[in-house]
Amino acid sequence: MGTAIELLSALVAFPTLSRRSNLELIDFVESYLADYGIGARRVYSEDGSRANLYATIGPADRGGICLSGHSDVVPADGQPWSSDPFTLLRRGDRLYGRGSADMKGYLACVLAMVPRFIEATRAADARPVHIAISYDEEIGCVGVRGLLDELALDGARPTGCIIGEPTLMRIATAHKGKSAWHCRVRGQAAHSSQNHLGVNAIEYAAELMLFLRSQGRDWRHDCRDNRYDPPWSTVQVGTVHGGSAVNIVPDSCEFDFEIRPLPGTRHHLLAEALGAYAKRLLPEMRTVSAAADILLERRAEYPGLLDDGSLDALKHSCAGALGQEGFDSLSFGTEAGLFQQAGIPTVVCGPGSINQAHKADEYVDIEQLEQCRRFLGKIVAC
């Protein structure tokens, strides 16, 4: 465990916030792998400031298992941390630091197991172990898409993948998807004493937000799946910005909302319904100002993970390695749905709890890292 903790300390020290460069971390991992004679390739972002890393241990001409995680973390600014979030701190049996649970703890375990992987893949009939590290997962599973595009051209893609998001080392075989949207309402300014001469962008935005809220309430009764918490699709408005003074009719209002649909439902189409509702509001707005408008922009989207027949062999192999009965479903999203869309059966399992992720004093239990390490050793030996 000493090596895993040392590696986690090194990984946490890289402030790999989403949309910032992760190349120092990628340099570190690439150098670490090179010390064991393992080559790696990079798939860069368009501006070259961030990169995915992909390495294969063992024979490169066949499938094998992929161990995948993201390198980026959410910001710690404004959170009441009791210590430096980018310095790993041990208190008792817990390790505190940004990304310790989500999800550098998993990456540290994977890297610590490299010598074991090398040994396990020396046999003539051994399956390789692939290590994948992505960027910008936290803002919509952005970076991994370029890596998956490259893997689609490989002669020997992974035959299975384990995404190490924090699940308390429980195998999860399904999760909700997500789409994030930005809405901008363009109105007409006027003096508040003559509000009939203006188009109040905040009020029209409020009508749109109430439409979303109404649809979300209906979903509680429309379609339920008790494997999830909550057991229905959800929609929420997360940010609102508009207006400048109480005596001015606001000419602009913007808000962001997200949809997290149950896998297999059509609730992801809510944005289209909102667009249709917006078109019904526009004639009234434009009787005052022809320039009035409502603009919708999709900011991010990724699919849910479906527990279909393609996962059977992988999920039962993982459950056997953990001694787990039954499988979990997650309300948060991961890159697993994208791997599945690429034809790679994928499950989610990693150390730590999602309840600790994105919070001040994020931590992972050392026992969880030890359990992860044992699991990785068994799954590679299968």
PDB file of C-alpha atoms in Angstrom, residues 168-350:
ATOM      1  CA  LEU A 168     -17.248   1.941  -2.538  1.00  0.00           C
ATOM      2  CA  MET A 169     -15.817  -0.939  -4.569  1.00  0.00           C
ATOM      3  CA  ARG A 170     -19.236  -2.134  -5.671  1.00  0.00           C
ATOM      4  CA  ILE A 171     -19.798  -3.184  -9.292  1.00  0.00           C
ATOM      5  CA  ALA A 172     -22.203  -0.818 -11.054  1.00  0.00           C
ATOM      6  CA  THR A 173     -23.641  -1.883 -14.387  1.00  0.00           C
ATOM      7  CA  ALA A 174     -25.954   1.034 -15.206  1.00  0.00           C
ATOM      8  CA  HIS A 175     -26.124   4.777 -14.738  1.00  0.00           C
ATOM      9  CA  LYS A 176     -28.111   7.776 -15.906  1.00  0.00           C
ATOM     10  CA  GLY A 177     -27.012   9.960 -18.787  1.00  0.00           C
ATOM     11  CA  LYS A 178     -26.839  13.732 -18.843  1.00  0.00           C
ATOM     12  CA  SER A 179     -27.290  16.721 -21.101  1.00  0.00           C
ATOM     13  CA  ALA A 180     -26.461  20.273 -20.024  1.00  0.00           C
ATOM     14  CA  TRP A 181     -27.993  23.320 -21.700  1.00  0.00           C
ATOM     15  CA  HIS A 182     -27.663  27.095 -21.709  1.00  0.00           C
ATOM     16  CA  CYS A 183     -30.684  29.302 -22.397  1.00  0.00           C
ATOM     17  CA  ARG A 184     -30.476  33.002 -23.183  1.00  0.00           C
ATOM     18  CA  VAL A 185     -33.554  35.220 -23.297  1.00  0.00           C
ATOM     19  CA  ARG A 186     -33.119  38.491 -25.172  1.00  0.00           C
ATOM     20  CA  GLY A 187     -35.695  41.134 -24.227  1.00  0.00           C
ATOM     21  CA  GLN A 188     -36.108  44.918 -24.498  1.00  0.00           C
ATOM     22  CA  ALA A 189     -35.000  47.414 -21.819  1.00  0.00           C
ATOM     23  CA  ALA A 190     -37.350  50.162 -20.650  1.00  0.00           C
ATOM     24  CA  HIS A 191     -38.061  52.327 -17.630  1.00  0.00           C
ATOM     25  CA  SER A 192     -39.888  50.240 -15.060  1.00  0.00           C
ATOM     26  CA  SER A 193     -42.693  52.823 -14.853  1.00  0.00           C
ATOM     27  CA  GLN A 194     -43.421  52.024 -18.510  1.00  0.00           C
ATOM     28  CA  ASN A 195     -42.841  48.308 -18.507  1.00  0.00           C
ATOM     29  CA  HIS A 196     -45.328  47.857 -21.321  1.00  0.00           C
ATOM     30  CA  LEU A 197     -42.640  49.315 -23.595  1.00  0.00           C
ATOM     31  CA  GLY A 198     -40.139  46.649 -22.589  1.00  0.00           C
ATOM     32  CA  VAL A 199     -39.775  42.873 -22.834  1.00  0.00           C
ATOM     33  CA  ASN A 200     -38.922  41.510 -19.412  1.00  0.00           C
ATOM     34  CA  ALA A 201     -36.321  38.826 -20.116  1.00  0.00           C
ATOM     35  CA  ILE A 202     -36.358  37.578 -16.521  1.00  0.00           C
ATOM     36  CA  GLU A 203     -40.101  36.988 -16.539  1.00  0.00           C
ATOM     37  CA  TYR A 204     -39.973  35.032 -19.791  1.00  0.00           C
ATOM     38  CA  ALA A 205     -36.998  33.062 -18.500  1.00  0.00           C
ATOM     39  CA  ALA A 206     -39.055  32.289 -15.396  1.00  0.00           C
ATOM     40  CA  GLU A 207     -41.832  30.877 -17.586  1.00  0.00           C
ATOM     41  CA  LEU A 208     -39.309  28.614 -19.282  1.00  0.00           C
ATOM     42  CA  MET A 209     -37.893  27.477 -15.942  1.00  0.00           C
ATOM     43  CA  LEU A 210     -41.393  26.747 -14.630  1.00  0.00           C
ATOM     44  CA  PHE A 211     -41.998  24.647 -17.752  1.00  0.00           C
ATOM     45  CA  LEU A 212     -38.897  22.602 -16.928  1.00  0.00           C
ATOM     46  CA  ARG A 213     -39.991  22.245 -13.305  1.00  0.00           C
ATOM     47  CA  SER A 214     -43.441  21.054 -14.335  1.00  0.00           C
ATOM     48  CA  GLN A 215     -41.985  18.426 -16.655  1.00  0.00           C
ATOM     49  CA  GLY A 216     -39.623  17.245 -13.931  1.00  0.00           C
ATOM     50  CA  ARG A 217     -42.522  16.824 -11.508  1.00  0.00           C
ATOM     51  CA  ASP A 218     -44.434  14.754 -14.055  1.00  0.00           C
ATOM     52  CA  TRP A 219     -41.446  12.435 -14.447  1.00  0.00           C
ATOM     53  CA  ARG A 220     -41.786  11.315 -10.835  1.00  0.00           C
ATOM     54  CA  HIS A 221     -44.954   9.499 -11.852  1.00  0.00           C
ATOM     55  CA  ASP A 222     -44.257   8.885 -15.530  1.00  0.00           C
ATOM     56  CA  CYS A 223     -41.437   6.334 -15.407  1.00  0.00           C
ATOM     57  CA  ARG A 224     -39.649   4.909 -12.384  1.00  0.00           C
ATOM     58  CA  ASP A 225     -36.729   2.555 -11.883  1.00  0.00           C
ATOM     59  CA  ASN A 226     -36.087   1.722  -8.245  1.00  0.00           C
ATOM     60  CA  ARG A 227     -32.474   0.763  -8.927  1.00  0.00           C
ATOM     61  CA  TYR A 228     -31.668   4.500  -8.925  1.00  0.00           C
ATOM     62  CA  ASP A 229     -31.770   7.183  -6.263  1.00  0.00           C
ATOM     63  CA  PRO A 230     -33.934   9.045  -7.093  1.00  0.00           C
ATOM     64  CA  PRO A 231     -35.788   6.435  -9.167  1.00  0.00           C
ATOM     65  CA  TRP A 232     -36.857   8.866 -11.892  1.00  0.00           C
ATOM     66  CA  SER A 233     -35.328  11.153 -14.500  1.00  0.00           C
ATOM     67  CA  THR A 234     -34.460  14.607 -13.194  1.00  0.00           C
ATOM     68  CA  VAL A 235     -34.137  18.147 -14.518  1.00  0.00           C
ATOM     69  CA  GLN A 236     -32.848  21.158 -12.625  1.00  0.00           C
ATOM     70  CA  VAL A 237     -31.891  24.761 -13.225  1.00  0.00           C
ATOM     71  CA  GLY A 238     -28.419  25.365 -11.813  1.00  0.00           C
ATOM     72  CA  THR A 239     -27.568  29.018 -12.544  1.00  0.00           C
ATOM     73  CA  VAL A 240     -29.531  32.205 -13.362  1.00  0.00           C
ATOM     74  CA  HIS A 241     -28.157  35.622 -14.334  1.00  0.00           C
ATOM     75  CA  GLY A 242     -30.170  38.661 -15.384  1.00  0.00           C
ATOM     76  CA  GLY A 243     -31.135  42.258 -14.782  1.00  0.00           C
ATOM     77  CA  SER A 244     -29.161  45.266 -13.584  1.00  0.00           C
ATOM     78  CA  ALA A 245     -31.531  47.365 -11.440  1.00  0.00           C
ATOM     79  CA  VAL A 246     -35.042  47.083 -10.038  1.00  0.00           C
ATOM     80  CA  ASN A 247     -36.211  50.150 -11.969  1.00  0.00           C
ATOM     81  CA  ILE A 248     -35.073  48.847 -15.357  1.00  0.00           C
ATOM     82  CA  VAL A 249     -36.995  46.274 -17.383  1.00  0.00           C
ATOM     83  CA  PRO A 250     -34.289  43.600 -17.835  1.00  0.00           C
ATOM     84  CA  ASP A 251     -33.288  43.056 -21.447  1.00  0.00           C
ATOM     85  CA  SER A 252     -31.323  39.855 -20.817  1.00  0.00           C
ATOM     86  CA  CYS A 253     -31.536  36.734 -18.715  1.00  0.00           C
ATOM     87  CA  GLU A 254     -29.514  33.541 -18.968  1.00  0.00           C
ATOM     88  CA  PHE A 255     -29.797  30.247 -17.164  1.00  0.00           C
ATOM     89  CA  ASP A 256     -28.234  26.795 -17.251  1.00  0.00           C
ATOM     90  CA  PHE A 257     -30.112  23.552 -16.754  1.00  0.00           C
ATOM     91  CA  GLU A 258     -29.324  19.861 -16.894  1.00  0.00           C
ATOM     92  CA  ILE A 259     -31.302  16.725 -17.659  1.00  0.00           C
ATOM     93  CA  ARG A 260     -30.361  13.348 -16.161  1.00  0.00           C
ATOM     94  CA  PRO A 261     -32.597  10.776 -17.837  1.00  0.00           C
ATOM     95  CA  LEU A 262     -33.048   7.165 -16.875  1.00  0.00           C
ATOM     96  CA  PRO A 263     -31.358   4.890 -19.435  1.00  0.00           C
ATOM     97  CA  GLY A 264     -33.752   3.845 -22.161  1.00  0.00           C
ATOM     98  CA  THR A 265     -36.198   6.756 -21.684  1.00  0.00           C
ATOM     99  CA  ARG A 266     -36.880   9.642 -24.053  1.00  0.00           C
ATOM    100  CA  HIS A 267     -36.610  12.268 -21.341  1.00  0.00           C
ATOM    101  CA  HIS A 268     -33.413  13.600 -22.925  1.00  0.00           C
ATOM    102  CA  LEU A 269     -35.736  15.158 -25.521  1.00  0.00           C
ATOM    103  CA  LEU A 270     -37.015  17.684 -22.958  1.00  0.00           C
ATOM    104  CA  ALA A 271     -34.820  20.401 -24.487  1.00  0.00           C
ATOM    105  CA  GLU A 272     -36.703  19.980 -27.759  1.00  0.00           C
ATOM    106  CA  ALA A 273     -39.994  20.404 -25.902  1.00  0.00           C
ATOM    107  CA  LEU A 274     -38.616  23.534 -24.229  1.00  0.00           C
ATOM    108  CA  GLY A 275     -37.665  24.892 -27.650  1.00  0.00           C
ATOM    109  CA  ALA A 276     -41.219  24.312 -28.882  1.00  0.00           C
ATOM    110  CA  TYR A 277     -42.607  26.075 -25.812  1.00  0.00           C
ATOM    111  CA  ALA A 278     -40.223  28.992 -26.419  1.00  0.00           C
ATOM    112  CA  LYS A 279     -41.597  29.396 -29.945  1.00  0.00           C
ATOM    113  CA  ARG A 280     -45.054  29.895 -28.455  1.00  0.00           C
ATOM    114  CA  LEU A 281     -43.740  32.742 -26.298  1.00  0.00           C
ATOM    115  CA  LEU A 282     -41.884  34.559 -29.073  1.00  0.00           C
ATOM    116  CA  PRO A 283     -44.887  36.159 -30.884  1.00  0.00           C
ATOM    117  CA  GLU A 284     -45.930  37.958 -27.702  1.00  0.00           C
ATOM    118  CA  MET A 285     -42.369  39.120 -27.045  1.00  0.00           C
ATOM    119  CA  ARG A 286     -41.962  40.368 -30.612  1.00  0.00           C
ATOM    120  CA  THR A 287     -45.071  42.511 -30.554  1.00  0.00           C
ATOM    121  CA  VAL A 288     -42.904  44.878 -28.488  1.00  0.00           C
ATOM    122  CA  SER A 289     -39.452  44.195 -29.977  1.00  0.00           C
ATOM    123  CA  ALA A 290     -38.672  42.373 -33.193  1.00  0.00           C
ATOM    124  CA  ALA A 291     -35.207  41.649 -31.789  1.00  0.00           C
ATOM    125  CA  ALA A 292     -36.557  39.654 -28.845  1.00  0.00           C
ATOM    126  CA  ASP A 293     -35.408  36.054 -28.902  1.00  0.00           C
ATOM    127  CA  ILE A 294     -34.882  32.832 -26.952  1.00  0.00           C
ATOM    128  CA  LEU A 295     -31.683  30.914 -27.718  1.00  0.00           C
ATOM    129  CA  LEU A 296     -30.909  27.353 -26.579  1.00  0.00           C
ATOM    130  CA  GLU A 297     -27.401  25.878 -26.698  1.00  0.00           C
ATOM    131  CA  ARG A 298     -26.348  22.392 -25.671  1.00  0.00           C
ATOM    132  CA  ARG A 299     -23.155  22.585 -23.615  1.00  0.00           C
ATOM    133  CA  ALA A 300     -22.514  18.913 -22.840  1.00  0.00           C
ATOM    134  CA  GLU A 301     -24.038  15.490 -23.282  1.00  0.00           C
ATOM    135  CA  TYR A 302     -23.122  11.883 -22.589  1.00  0.00           C
ATOM    136  CA  PRO A 303     -25.150   8.671 -22.655  1.00  0.00           C
ATOM    137  CA  GLY A 304     -26.217   6.485 -19.785  1.00  0.00           C
ATOM    138  CA  LEU A 305     -24.826   3.000 -19.227  1.00  0.00           C
ATOM    139  CA  LEU A 306     -27.218   0.176 -20.082  1.00  0.00           C
ATOM    140  CA  ASP A 307     -27.057  -3.155 -18.290  1.00  0.00           C
ATOM    141  CA  ASP A 308     -27.602  -5.239 -21.400  1.00  0.00           C
ATOM    142  CA  GLY A 309     -26.380  -8.685 -22.409  1.00  0.00           C
ATOM    143  CA  SER A 310     -23.034  -7.350 -23.621  1.00  0.00           C
ATOM    144  CA  LEU A 311     -21.946  -6.809 -20.003  1.00  0.00           C
ATOM    145  CA  ASP A 312     -22.715 -10.299 -18.718  1.00  0.00           C
ATOM    146  CA  ALA A 313     -19.259 -11.865 -18.933  1.00  0.00           C
ATOM    147  CA  LEU A 314     -17.442  -8.801 -17.570  1.00  0.00           C
ATOM    148  CA  LYS A 315     -19.808  -8.040 -14.710  1.00  0.00           C
ATOM    149  CA  HIS A 316     -19.883 -11.624 -13.455  1.00  0.00           C
ATOM    150  CA  SER A 317     -16.102 -11.856 -13.650  1.00  0.00           C
ATOM    151  CA  CYS A 318     -15.785  -8.641 -11.613  1.00  0.00           C
ATOM    152  CA  ALA A 319     -18.410  -9.760  -9.113  1.00  0.00           C
ATOM    153  CA  GLY A 320     -16.549 -13.029  -8.636  1.00  0.00           C
ATOM    154  CA  ALA A 321     -13.310 -11.175  -7.947  1.00  0.00           C
ATOM    155  CA  LEU A 322     -15.046  -9.053  -5.308  1.00  0.00           C
ATOM    156  CA  GLY A 323     -17.344 -11.707  -3.895  1.00  0.00           C
ATOM    157  CA  GLN A 324     -20.254  -9.375  -4.640  1.00  0.00           C
ATOM    158  CA  GLU A 325     -23.877 -10.421  -5.077  1.00  0.00           C
ATOM    159  CA  GLY A 326     -26.100  -8.245  -7.205  1.00  0.00           C
ATOM    160  CA  PHE A 327     -25.151  -5.102  -9.085  1.00  0.00           C
ATOM    161  CA  ASP A 328     -25.597  -1.402  -8.438  1.00  0.00           C
ATOM    162  CA  SER A 329     -26.979   1.427 -10.550  1.00  0.00           C
ATOM    163  CA  LEU A 330     -25.671   4.981 -10.328  1.00  0.00           C
ATOM    164  CA  SER A 331     -27.487   8.303 -10.513  1.00  0.00           C
ATOM    165  CA  PHE A 332     -24.280  10.127 -11.456  1.00  0.00           C
ATOM    166  CA  GLY A 333     -22.717   9.823 -14.897  1.00  0.00           C
ATOM    167  CA  THR A 334     -19.382   8.447 -16.077  1.00  0.00           C
ATOM    168  CA  GLU A 335     -17.484   7.764 -19.290  1.00  0.00           C
ATOM    169  CA  ALA A 336     -18.809   4.181 -19.263  1.00  0.00           C
ATOM    170  CA  GLY A 337     -21.713   4.916 -21.607  1.00  0.00           C
ATOM    171  CA  LEU A 338     -19.287   6.248 -24.222  1.00  0.00           C
ATOM    172  CA  PHE A 339     -17.113   3.126 -23.962  1.00  0.00           C
ATOM    173  CA  GLN A 340     -20.249   1.038 -24.345  1.00  0.00           C
ATOM    174  CA  GLN A 341     -21.303   3.012 -27.429  1.00  0.00           C
ATOM    175  CA  ALA A 342     -17.835   2.304 -28.846  1.00  0.00           C
ATOM    176  CA  GLY A 343     -18.523  -1.423 -28.520  1.00  0.00           C
ATOM    177  CA  ILE A 344     -16.457  -1.996 -25.364  1.00  0.00           C
ATOM    178  CA  PRO A 345     -18.416  -3.657 -22.521  1.00  0.00           C
ATOM    179  CA  THR A 346     -17.896  -1.507 -19.445  1.00  0.00           C
ATOM    180  CA  VAL A 347     -18.680  -1.503 -15.730  1.00  0.00           C
ATOM    181  CA  VAL A 348     -17.966   1.054 -13.019  1.00  0.00           C
ATOM    182  CA  CYS A 349     -16.087   0.164  -9.837  1.00  0.00           C
ATOM    183  CA  GLY A 350     -13.620   2.159  -7.778  1.00  0.00           C
TER     184      GLY A 350
END
